[in-house]
CSV table of C-alpha atoms in Angstrom, one decimal:
chain,number,residue,atom,x,y,z
Y,27,MET,CA,185.1,148.4,136.3
Y,28,LYS,CA,184.0,150.2,133.2
Y,29,THR,CA,185.4,153.4,134.7
Y,30,TRP,CA,188.8,151.7,135.3
Y,31,PHE,CA,189.1,150.7,131.5
Y,32,LYS,CA,188.1,154.1,130.3
Y,33,ILE,CA,191.2,155.5,131.9
Y,34,PRO,CA,194.2,155.3,129.4
Y,35,LEU,CA,196.6,152.5,130.4
Y,36,TRP,CA,199.5,155.0,130.8
Y,37,GLN,CA,197.6,157.0,133.2
Y,38,ARG,CA,196.7,154.0,135.3
Y,39,VAL,CA,200.4,152.9,135.3
Y,40,ILE,CA,201.6,156.5,136.4
Y,41,GLY,CA,199.0,156.4,139.1
Y,42,ALA,CA,200.1,153.1,140.3
Y,43,LEU,CA,203.7,154.1,140.3
Y,44,ILE,CA,203.0,157.2,142.5
Y,45,LEU,CA,200.7,155.2,144.7
Y,46,GLY,CA,203.3,152.4,145.0
Y,47,ILE,CA,206.0,154.9,146.0
Y,48,ILE,CA,203.8,156.5,148.7
Y,49,VAL,CA,202.7,153.0,150.2
Y,50,GLY,CA,206.3,151.8,150.0
Y,51,ARG,CA,207.7,154.8,151.9
Y,52,PHE,CA,205.1,154.5,154.7
Y,53,TRP,CA,205.1,150.6,154.9
Y,54,GLY,CA,208.8,150.3,154.6
Y,55,PRO,CA,210.6,146.8,154.2
Y,56,GLU,CA,207.3,145.2,155.0
Y,57,ALA,CA,206.1,146.1,151.6
Y,58,GLU,CA,207.9,143.0,150.3
Y,59,SER,CA,204.8,141.1,151.3
Y,60,ILE,CA,203.0,142.3,148.1
Y,61,LYS,CA,205.9,141.6,145.9
Y,62,ILE,CA,204.3,138.4,144.7
Y,63,VAL,CA,201.9,140.5,142.7
Y,64,GLY,CA,204.8,142.0,140.8
Y,65,ASP,CA,206.4,138.7,140.4
Y,66,VAL,CA,203.3,137.3,138.8
Y,67,PHE,CA,203.5,140.2,136.3
Y,68,VAL,CA,207.1,139.5,135.5
Y,69,ALA,CA,206.2,135.8,135.1
Y,70,PHE,CA,203.7,136.7,132.5
Y,71,ILE,CA,206.2,138.9,130.7
Y,72,LYS,CA,208.6,135.9,130.6
Y,73,MET,CA,205.8,133.7,129.2
Y,74,LEU,CA,205.5,135.9,126.1
Y,75,VAL,CA,209.2,136.1,125.1
Y,76,VAL,CA,209.4,132.9,123.0
Y,77,PRO,CA,206.0,133.0,121.2
Y,78,LEU,CA,206.2,136.7,120.5
Y,79,ILE,CA,209.7,136.7,119.1
Y,80,PHE,CA,209.0,133.6,117.0
Y,81,PHE,CA,205.7,134.7,115.3
Y,82,SER,CA,206.7,138.4,115.0
Y,83,LEU,CA,210.1,137.8,113.5
Y,84,VAL,CA,208.9,135.1,111.0
Y,85,ALA,CA,205.9,137.3,110.0
Y,86,GLY,CA,208.2,140.4,109.8
Y,87,VAL,CA,210.7,138.7,107.4
Y,88,ALA,CA,208.0,137.2,105.3
Y,89,ALA,CA,206.2,140.6,105.1
Y,90,ILE,CA,208.8,141.5,102.5
Y,91,GLY,CA,206.5,139.5,100.1
Y,92,ASP,CA,209.0,138.7,97.4
Y,93,ILE,CA,212.5,137.8,98.0
Y,94,ARG,CA,213.5,139.8,94.8
Y,95,LYS,CA,212.5,142.9,96.6
Y,96,LEU,CA,215.6,142.4,98.7
Y,97,GLY,CA,217.3,144.1,95.8
Y,98,ALA,CA,217.7,147.7,95.1
Y,99,VAL,CA,215.0,148.9,97.5
Y,100,GLY,CA,214.9,146.1,100.1
Y,101,GLY,CA,218.5,145.7,100.2
Y,102,ARG,CA,219.3,149.3,100.9
Y,103,ALA,CA,216.4,149.6,103.4
Y,104,MET,CA,217.5,146.5,105.4
Y,105,LEU,CA,221.1,147.7,105.3
Y,106,LEU,CA,220.1,151.0,106.7
Y,107,PHE,CA,217.9,149.3,109.3
Y,108,VAL,CA,220.6,147.1,110.4
Y,109,VAL,CA,223.5,149.7,110.5
Y,110,SER,CA,221.3,152.3,112.4
Y,111,GLY,CA,220.2,149.7,114.8
Y,112,GLN,CA,223.7,148.7,115.7
Y,113,ILE,CA,224.6,152.2,116.1
Y,114,ALA,CA,221.7,152.9,118.4
Y,115,VAL,CA,222.3,150.0,120.6
Y,116,TRP,CA,226.0,150.9,121.0
Y,117,LEU,CA,224.8,154.4,121.8
Y,118,GLY,CA,222.7,153.1,124.7
Y,119,LEU,CA,225.7,151.1,125.8
Y,120,LEU,CA,228.0,154.1,125.7
Y,121,LEU,CA,225.5,156.3,127.7
Y,122,GLY,CA,225.0,153.6,130.3
Y,123,THR,CA,228.7,153.0,130.6
Y,124,VAL,CA,229.8,156.6,130.8
Y,125,LEU,CA,226.9,158.2,132.8
Y,126,ALA,CA,226.2,154.9,134.8
Y,127,PRO,CA,222.5,155.6,135.9
Y,128,GLY,CA,222.4,152.5,138.1
Y,129,LEU,CA,225.4,153.2,140.4
Y,130,GLY,CA,225.0,154.3,143.8
Y,131,VAL,CA,221.9,152.2,144.6
Y,132,ASP,CA,222.5,149.7,147.7
Y,133,THR,CA,220.5,146.7,146.7
Y,134,SER,CA,221.9,144.4,149.5
Y,135,ALA,CA,218.4,144.4,151.1
Y,136,LEU,CA,216.8,142.9,148.0
Y,137,ASN,CA,216.5,139.1,147.9
Y,138,VAL,CA,217.2,138.4,144.2
Y,139,GLY,CA,219.4,135.4,144.6
Y,140,ASP,CA,223.0,135.0,143.9
Y,141,THR,CA,224.6,137.4,141.4
Y,142,PRO,CA,225.6,135.5,138.3
Y,143,PRO,CA,229.3,135.0,137.6
Y,144,PRO,CA,230.9,136.8,134.7
Y,145,ASN,CA,230.3,135.3,131.3
Y,146,ASP,CA,233.5,133.6,130.3
Y,147,THR,CA,232.0,132.2,127.0
Y,148,THR,CA,234.6,132.3,124.2
Y,149,TRP,CA,233.7,133.7,120.8
Y,150,ARG,CA,233.7,130.2,119.4
Y,151,ASP,CA,231.2,128.9,121.9
Y,152,MET,CA,229.1,132.0,121.1
Y,153,VAL,CA,229.2,131.3,117.4
Y,154,MET,CA,228.2,127.7,117.8
Y,155,GLY,CA,225.6,128.7,120.4
Y,156,MET,CA,223.9,130.7,117.7
Y,157,ILE,CA,223.1,127.5,115.6
Y,158,PRO,CA,219.6,126.1,116.7
Y,159,GLN,CA,220.5,122.4,116.7
Y,160,SER,CA,217.2,121.6,118.3
Y,161,PRO,CA,214.7,124.4,117.8
Y,162,VAL,CA,212.3,122.8,120.3
Y,163,GLN,CA,215.1,122.7,123.0
Y,164,VAL,CA,216.0,126.2,122.2
Y,165,MET,CA,212.3,127.3,122.9
Y,166,ALA,CA,212.1,125.3,126.0
Y,167,ASP,CA,215.3,126.8,127.3
Y,168,VAL,CA,214.4,130.3,126.2
Y,169,ASN,CA,217.8,130.4,124.3
Y,170,VAL,CA,217.0,133.5,122.5
Y,171,LEU,CA,219.8,134.0,120.0
Y,172,PRO,CA,219.4,130.6,118.2
Y,173,LEU,CA,215.7,131.3,118.4
Y,174,ILE,CA,216.1,134.5,116.5
Y,175,ILE,CA,218.3,132.8,113.9
Y,176,PHE,CA,215.7,129.9,113.5
Y,177,SER,CA,212.9,132.5,113.2
Y,178,LEU,CA,214.8,134.4,110.4
Y,179,LEU,CA,215.5,131.2,108.5
Y,180,ILE,CA,211.9,130.2,108.6
Y,181,GLY,CA,210.9,133.6,107.3
Y,182,ILE,CA,213.5,133.3,104.4
Y,183,GLY,CA,212.1,129.9,103.7
Y,184,ILE,CA,208.7,131.1,103.4
Y,185,LEU,CA,209.7,133.8,100.9
Y,186,MET,CA,211.6,131.3,98.8
Y,187,ALA,CA,208.6,128.9,98.8
Y,188,LYS,CA,206.4,131.6,97.2
Y,189,GLU,CA,202.9,130.4,96.6
Y,190,GLU,CA,203.4,127.2,98.4
Y,191,GLY,CA,204.5,129.0,101.4
Y,192,GLU,CA,201.5,131.1,101.6
Y,193,PRO,CA,199.5,128.8,103.9
Y,194,VAL,CA,202.3,128.8,106.4
Y,195,LEU,CA,202.6,132.5,106.2
Y,196,LYS,CA,198.9,133.0,107.1
Y,197,ILE,CA,199.6,130.9,110.2
Y,198,PHE,CA,202.5,133.1,111.2
Y,199,GLU,CA,200.7,136.4,110.4
Y,200,SER,CA,197.7,135.3,112.4
Y,201,GLY,CA,199.9,134.1,115.3
Y,202,SER,CA,201.7,137.4,115.3
Y,203,VAL,CA,198.3,139.2,115.5
Y,204,VAL,CA,197.2,136.9,118.3
Y,205,MET,CA,200.3,137.4,120.3
Y,206,GLN,CA,200.1,141.2,120.0
Y,207,LYS,CA,196.4,140.8,121.5
Y,208,VAL,CA,197.8,138.5,124.3
Y,209,THR,CA,200.6,141.1,125.0
Y,210,MET,CA,197.9,143.9,125.2
Y,211,VAL,CA,196.0,141.6,127.8
Y,212,VAL,CA,199.1,141.1,129.8
Y,213,MET,CA,199.9,144.9,129.6
Y,214,GLU,CA,196.6,145.4,131.5
Y,215,LEU,CA,198.3,143.8,134.5
Y,216,THR,CA,200.9,146.5,134.4
Y,217,PRO,CA,199.2,148.9,136.9
Y,218,PHE,CA,199.0,146.1,139.6
Y,219,GLY,CA,202.5,144.9,138.9
Y,220,VAL,CA,204.0,148.4,138.9
Y,221,PHE,CA,202.2,149.2,142.2
Y,222,ALA,CA,203.6,146.1,144.0
Y,223,LEU,CA,207.1,146.4,142.6
Y,224,MET,CA,207.4,150.1,143.2
Y,225,ALA,CA,206.1,149.7,146.7
Y,226,TRP,CA,208.7,147.0,147.2
Y,227,VAL,CA,211.5,149.0,145.7
Y,228,ALA,CA,210.6,152.3,147.5
Y,229,GLY,CA,210.1,150.5,150.9
Y,230,THR,CA,213.3,148.5,150.7
Y,231,LEU,CA,215.7,151.0,148.8
Y,232,GLY,CA,214.3,154.4,149.5
Y,233,PHE,CA,214.7,157.4,147.2
Y,234,ASP,CA,218.2,156.4,145.9
Y,235,ALA,CA,216.5,154.0,143.6
Y,236,LEU,CA,214.0,156.6,142.5
Y,237,ALA,CA,216.7,159.1,141.8
Y,238,ALA,CA,218.5,156.4,139.5
Y,239,LEU,CA,215.2,155.8,137.7
Y,240,GLY,CA,214.8,159.5,137.0
Y,241,LYS,CA,218.4,159.5,135.5
Y,242,LEU,CA,217.6,156.5,133.3
Y,243,VAL,CA,214.4,158.4,131.9
Y,244,ALA,CA,216.6,161.4,131.2
Y,245,LEU,CA,219.2,159.2,129.4
Y,246,ASN,CA,216.4,157.4,127.4
Y,247,TYR,CA,215.2,160.9,126.0
Y,248,LEU,CA,218.9,161.9,125.5
Y,249,GLY,CA,219.7,158.8,123.6
Y,250,CYS,CA,216.6,159.1,121.4
Y,251,LEU,CA,217.3,162.7,120.5
Y,252,LEU,CA,220.9,161.9,119.5
Y,253,ILE,CA,219.6,159.1,117.2
Y,254,ILE,CA,217.0,161.5,115.7
Y,255,ALA,CA,219.4,164.4,115.2
Y,256,LEU,CA,222.7,162.7,114.4
Y,257,ILE,CA,221.8,159.3,112.8
Y,258,TYR,CA,218.6,160.3,110.9
Y,259,GLY,CA,219.8,163.9,110.3
Y,260,GLY,CA,223.0,162.6,108.9
Y,261,MET,CA,221.1,160.1,106.7
Y,262,ILE,CA,219.0,162.8,105.3
Y,263,LYS,CA,221.7,165.3,104.7
Y,264,PHE,CA,224.5,163.1,103.4
Y,265,LEU,CA,222.7,160.1,101.8
Y,266,ALA,CA,219.3,161.7,100.6
Y,267,LYS,CA,220.9,165.1,100.1
Y,268,LEU,CA,217.9,166.9,101.4
Y,269,PRO,CA,217.3,169.8,103.8
Y,270,VAL,CA,217.1,168.2,107.4
Y,271,VAL,CA,214.8,170.9,108.6
Y,272,ASP,CA,212.3,170.3,105.8
Y,273,PHE,CA,212.4,166.6,106.4
Y,274,PHE,CA,211.3,167.0,110.0
Y,275,ARG,CA,208.8,169.5,109.2
Y,276,GLY,CA,207.3,167.1,106.8
Y,277,ILE,CA,206.8,164.4,109.3
Y,278,ILE,CA,205.7,166.6,112.1
Y,279,ASP,CA,202.1,164.9,112.1
Y,280,ALA,CA,203.6,161.4,112.5
Y,281,ILE,CA,205.9,162.6,115.4
Y,282,ALA,CA,202.9,164.0,117.3
Y,283,VAL,CA,200.8,160.9,116.8
Y,284,SER,CA,203.7,158.5,117.6
Y,285,TYR,CA,204.5,160.4,120.7
Y,286,SER,CA,200.9,160.5,122.0
Y,287,THR,CA,200.1,156.8,121.0
Y,288,ALA,CA,203.4,155.1,121.7
Y,289,SER,CA,202.5,152.7,118.9
Y,290,SER,CA,204.3,152.4,115.5
Y,291,ASN,CA,201.4,150.3,114.1
Y,292,ALA,CA,198.8,153.0,115.2
Y,293,THR,CA,201.0,155.7,113.6
Y,294,LEU,CA,201.6,153.8,110.2
Y,295,PRO,CA,198.9,155.5,108.2
Y,296,VAL,CA,200.0,158.9,109.3
Y,297,THR,CA,203.6,158.2,108.5
Y,298,LEU,CA,202.6,156.8,105.1
Y,299,ARG,CA,200.7,160.0,104.3
Y,300,CYS,CA,203.6,162.3,105.4
Y,301,ALA,CA,206.1,160.3,103.3
Y,302,ARG,CA,203.9,160.5,100.2
Y,303,ARG,CA,202.5,163.9,100.4
Y,304,ASN,CA,205.0,165.9,102.3
Y,305,LEU,CA,208.4,164.2,101.4
Y,306,GLY,CA,207.6,163.2,97.8
Y,307,VAL,CA,208.4,159.4,98.3
Y,308,SER,CA,206.8,157.2,95.7
Y,309,ASN,CA,203.9,155.1,96.7
Y,310,SER,CA,205.7,151.8,96.1
Y,311,VAL,CA,208.8,152.8,98.1
Y,312,ALA,CA,206.8,154.3,101.0
Y,313,SER,CA,204.4,151.3,101.3
Y,314,PHE,CA,207.2,148.8,101.2
Y,315,VAL,CA,209.8,150.5,103.4
Y,316,ILE,CA,207.6,152.1,106.0
Y,317,SER,CA,205.4,149.1,106.5
Y,318,LEU,CA,208.5,146.9,106.9
Y,319,GLY,CA,210.0,149.6,109.2
Y,320,ALA,CA,207.1,149.6,111.3
Y,321,THR,CA,207.7,145.9,112.0
Y,322,ILE,CA,211.5,145.8,112.2
Y,323,ASN,CA,213.0,149.2,112.6
Y,324,MET,CA,213.0,149.8,116.3
Y,325,ASN,CA,216.2,152.0,116.9
Y,326,GLY,CA,214.8,153.7,119.9
Y,327,THR,CA,213.9,150.4,121.5
Y,328,ALA,CA,217.4,148.9,120.6
Y,329,MET,CA,219.1,151.9,122.3
Y,330,TYR,CA,216.9,151.5,125.3
Y,331,LEU,CA,217.5,147.8,125.6
Y,332,GLY,CA,221.3,148.4,125.7
Y,333,LEU,CA,220.9,151.3,128.3
Y,334,ALA,CA,218.5,149.3,130.5
Y,335,THR,CA,220.7,146.3,130.5
Y,336,LEU,CA,223.6,148.3,131.8
Y,337,PHE,CA,221.3,150.0,134.3
Y,338,GLY,CA,220.3,146.6,135.7
Y,339,ALA,CA,223.9,145.3,135.6
Y,340,GLN,CA,225.0,148.4,137.7
Y,341,ILE,CA,222.1,148.1,140.3
Y,342,PHE,CA,222.8,144.5,141.0
Y,343,GLY,CA,226.5,144.4,140.6
Y,344,VAL,CA,226.7,142.1,137.6
Y,345,ASP,CA,230.1,142.4,135.8
Y,346,LEU,CA,229.7,142.4,132.0
Y,347,SER,CA,232.5,141.5,129.7
Y,348,TRP,CA,233.2,142.7,126.1
Y,349,GLY,CA,231.6,139.4,125.0
Y,350,ASP,CA,228.4,140.4,126.9
Y,351,TYR,CA,228.5,143.9,125.3
Y,352,PHE,CA,228.6,142.2,121.9
Y,353,LEU,CA,225.8,139.9,122.9
Y,354,ILE,CA,223.8,142.7,124.0
Y,355,SER,CA,224.4,144.6,120.7
Y,356,ILE,CA,223.2,141.6,118.8
Y,357,LEU,CA,220.1,140.8,121.0
Y,358,GLY,CA,219.3,144.4,121.5
Y,359,THR,CA,219.1,144.9,117.6
Y,360,LEU,CA,217.3,141.6,116.8
Y,361,GLY,CA,215.2,141.9,119.9
Y,362,ALA,CA,214.0,145.2,118.7
Y,363,VAL,CA,213.1,143.6,115.4
Y,364,GLY,CA,210.9,141.2,117.3
Y,365,ALA,CA,209.3,143.8,119.4
Y,366,ALA,CA,205.6,144.3,118.5
Y,367,GLY,CA,204.7,147.8,117.4
Y,368,ILE,CA,202.4,148.4,120.4
Y,369,PRO,CA,202.8,150.1,123.8
Y,370,GLY,CA,204.7,148.2,126.4
Y,371,ALA,CA,206.4,145.6,124.1
Y,372,GLY,CA,209.9,146.9,125.3
Y,373,LEU,CA,209.3,145.3,128.7
Y,374,ILE,CA,209.0,141.9,127.0
Y,375,MET,CA,212.2,142.3,125.1
Y,376,MET,CA,214.0,143.4,128.2
Y,377,ALA,CA,213.4,139.8,129.7
Y,378,LEU,CA,215.1,138.5,126.5
Y,379,VAL,CA,218.2,140.6,126.9
Y,380,PHE,CA,218.5,140.5,130.7
Y,381,GLY,CA,218.3,136.8,130.8
Y,382,ALA,CA,221.1,136.2,128.2
Y,383,VAL,CA,223.7,138.2,130.1
Y,384,GLY,CA,222.6,137.2,133.7
Y,385,VAL,CA,221.0,140.6,134.8
Y,386,PRO,CA,218.2,139.9,137.2
Y,387,LEU,CA,214.7,140.5,136.0
Y,388,GLU,CA,213.9,142.4,139.1
Y,389,THR,CA,215.4,145.3,137.1
Y,390,ILE,CA,211.9,145.5,135.4
Y,391,ALA,CA,210.6,146.7,138.8
Y,392,PHE,CA,212.7,149.8,138.3
Y,393,VAL,CA,211.6,150.6,134.8
Y,394,ALA,CA,208.0,149.3,134.4
Y,395,GLY,CA,206.5,152.2,136.1
Y,396,VAL,CA,207.9,154.9,133.9
Y,397,ASP,CA,208.2,152.6,130.7
Y,398,ARG,CA,205.2,154.4,129.1
Y,399,ILE,CA,207.0,157.8,129.4
Y,400,MET,CA,210.0,156.5,127.9
Y,401,ASP,CA,208.1,154.4,125.3
Y,402,MET,CA,206.5,157.6,123.9
Y,403,MET,CA,209.9,159.0,122.9
Y,404,ARG,CA,211.2,155.6,121.7
Y,405,THR,CA,208.2,155.3,119.4
Y,406,THR,CA,208.9,158.7,118.0
Y,407,THR,CA,212.4,157.7,117.4
Y,408,ASN,CA,211.2,154.5,115.6
Y,409,VAL,CA,208.7,156.2,113.4
Y,410,SER,CA,211.0,159.1,112.5
Y,411,GLY,CA,213.5,156.3,111.4
Y,412,ASP,CA,211.0,154.7,109.2
Y,413,ALA,CA,210.4,158.0,107.4
Y,414,ALA,CA,214.1,158.7,107.1
Y,415,VAL,CA,215.0,155.3,105.6
Y,416,ALA,CA,212.1,155.6,103.2
Y,417,THR,CA,213.1,159.0,102.0
Y,418,THR,CA,216.8,158.0,101.8
Y,419,VAL,CA,216.0,154.8,99.7
Y,420,ALA,CA,213.6,156.8,97.5
Y,421,SER,CA,216.4,159.4,96.9
Y,422,MET,CA,219.0,156.7,96.1
Y,423,THR,CA,216.7,154.8,93.7
Y,424,GLY,CA,215.3,157.7,91.9
Y,425,GLU,CA,211.8,157.4,93.5
Y,426,LEU,CA,211.7,160.7,95.3
Y,427,ASP,CA,209.8,163.7,93.9
Y,428,ARG,CA,211.9,166.5,95.3
Y,429,ALA,CA,209.7,169.2,93.8
Y,430,GLU,CA,206.7,167.6,95.7
Y,431,MET,CA,208.8,167.9,98.9
Y,432,ILE,CA,209.5,171.6,98.4
Y,433,SER,CA,206.0,172.5,97.4
Y,434,ALA,CA,204.5,170.6,100.3
Y,435,ASP,CA,206.9,172.6,102.7
Y,436,ASP,CA,205.9,175.9,101.0
Y,437,VAL,CA,202.2,175.4,101.7
């Protein structure tokens, strides 16, 4: 047992993926008999959606510390986070629509229930549906959009209450930490769930599904590279007015750590050091923006949620309207905000977005096995974004030592 836990989780997951494919190919359709193991894993993921979003979002908003910080520094940072997040999720939707990684897979042999009808909700219904008339009912029904709105309002309320809100803030901060620990416990089930689900998929669908999965991985990397090069590169060049190559050279340590750990939280100290020492960002701006970004700036995850939702819709033949695309863009951005900065959190956010637009949760069976490989690149994208926003905001507010950046690059 000790030997099992000494092996890094991602290696166990990859091993389970390969073993599941081999077993599924030899076992054939009868591999569905062990699908119950994967179903249990998916059920645990669904269990985490509401408490993780609620605690993480409230704690993330309250982490601003002082509502006055939503001024010169906080306002600019939040604007860049939101705008870049929206661009990222629409990039994922564009890649998924144009390159269609999920088309060509015959899922008629899968027993996933009836395909949900197209969403005919009007924009008025959607706006009214965003208002959490009964927060308890919203949580019970896992109605995520009003839950997100409610969580944001609670976070803002804590900020406005100042000292009187600190006891409540401690509850949510503790709850957020606890839910991250629970998430890590559930992630230990990933190898078993991946093995069962991939055996079921490989035995029932064959290599067509595996080819589609490889295409999804490639698009995930392409999308993340486009975000880094175009969004962050453009931010540094046109808003911060700094050399793009020098910026990326300055955060190379953070990129290396984020890719290897797949955790924004674990990379936070390295990102702070790079921003201060290599980029010349002032201590106050770096501490505030990068710490906030590690919680709410998840552009790689946002892009992936849009891409993965279309992947699942294409596999299972779910017709998505423009209203669904808009809903995915909102949930993809806000869901990424609620994603914990730990490996595997994107799987939980998938359940959030899939359920809102009627994409079967069995889609997770196609992506769980290689999620760690994709998560490494998504985390690199997220961490690069934290540094890019911090550098841009510092430049815009006069908190950037340009000479320090040049001297650091010359060393």
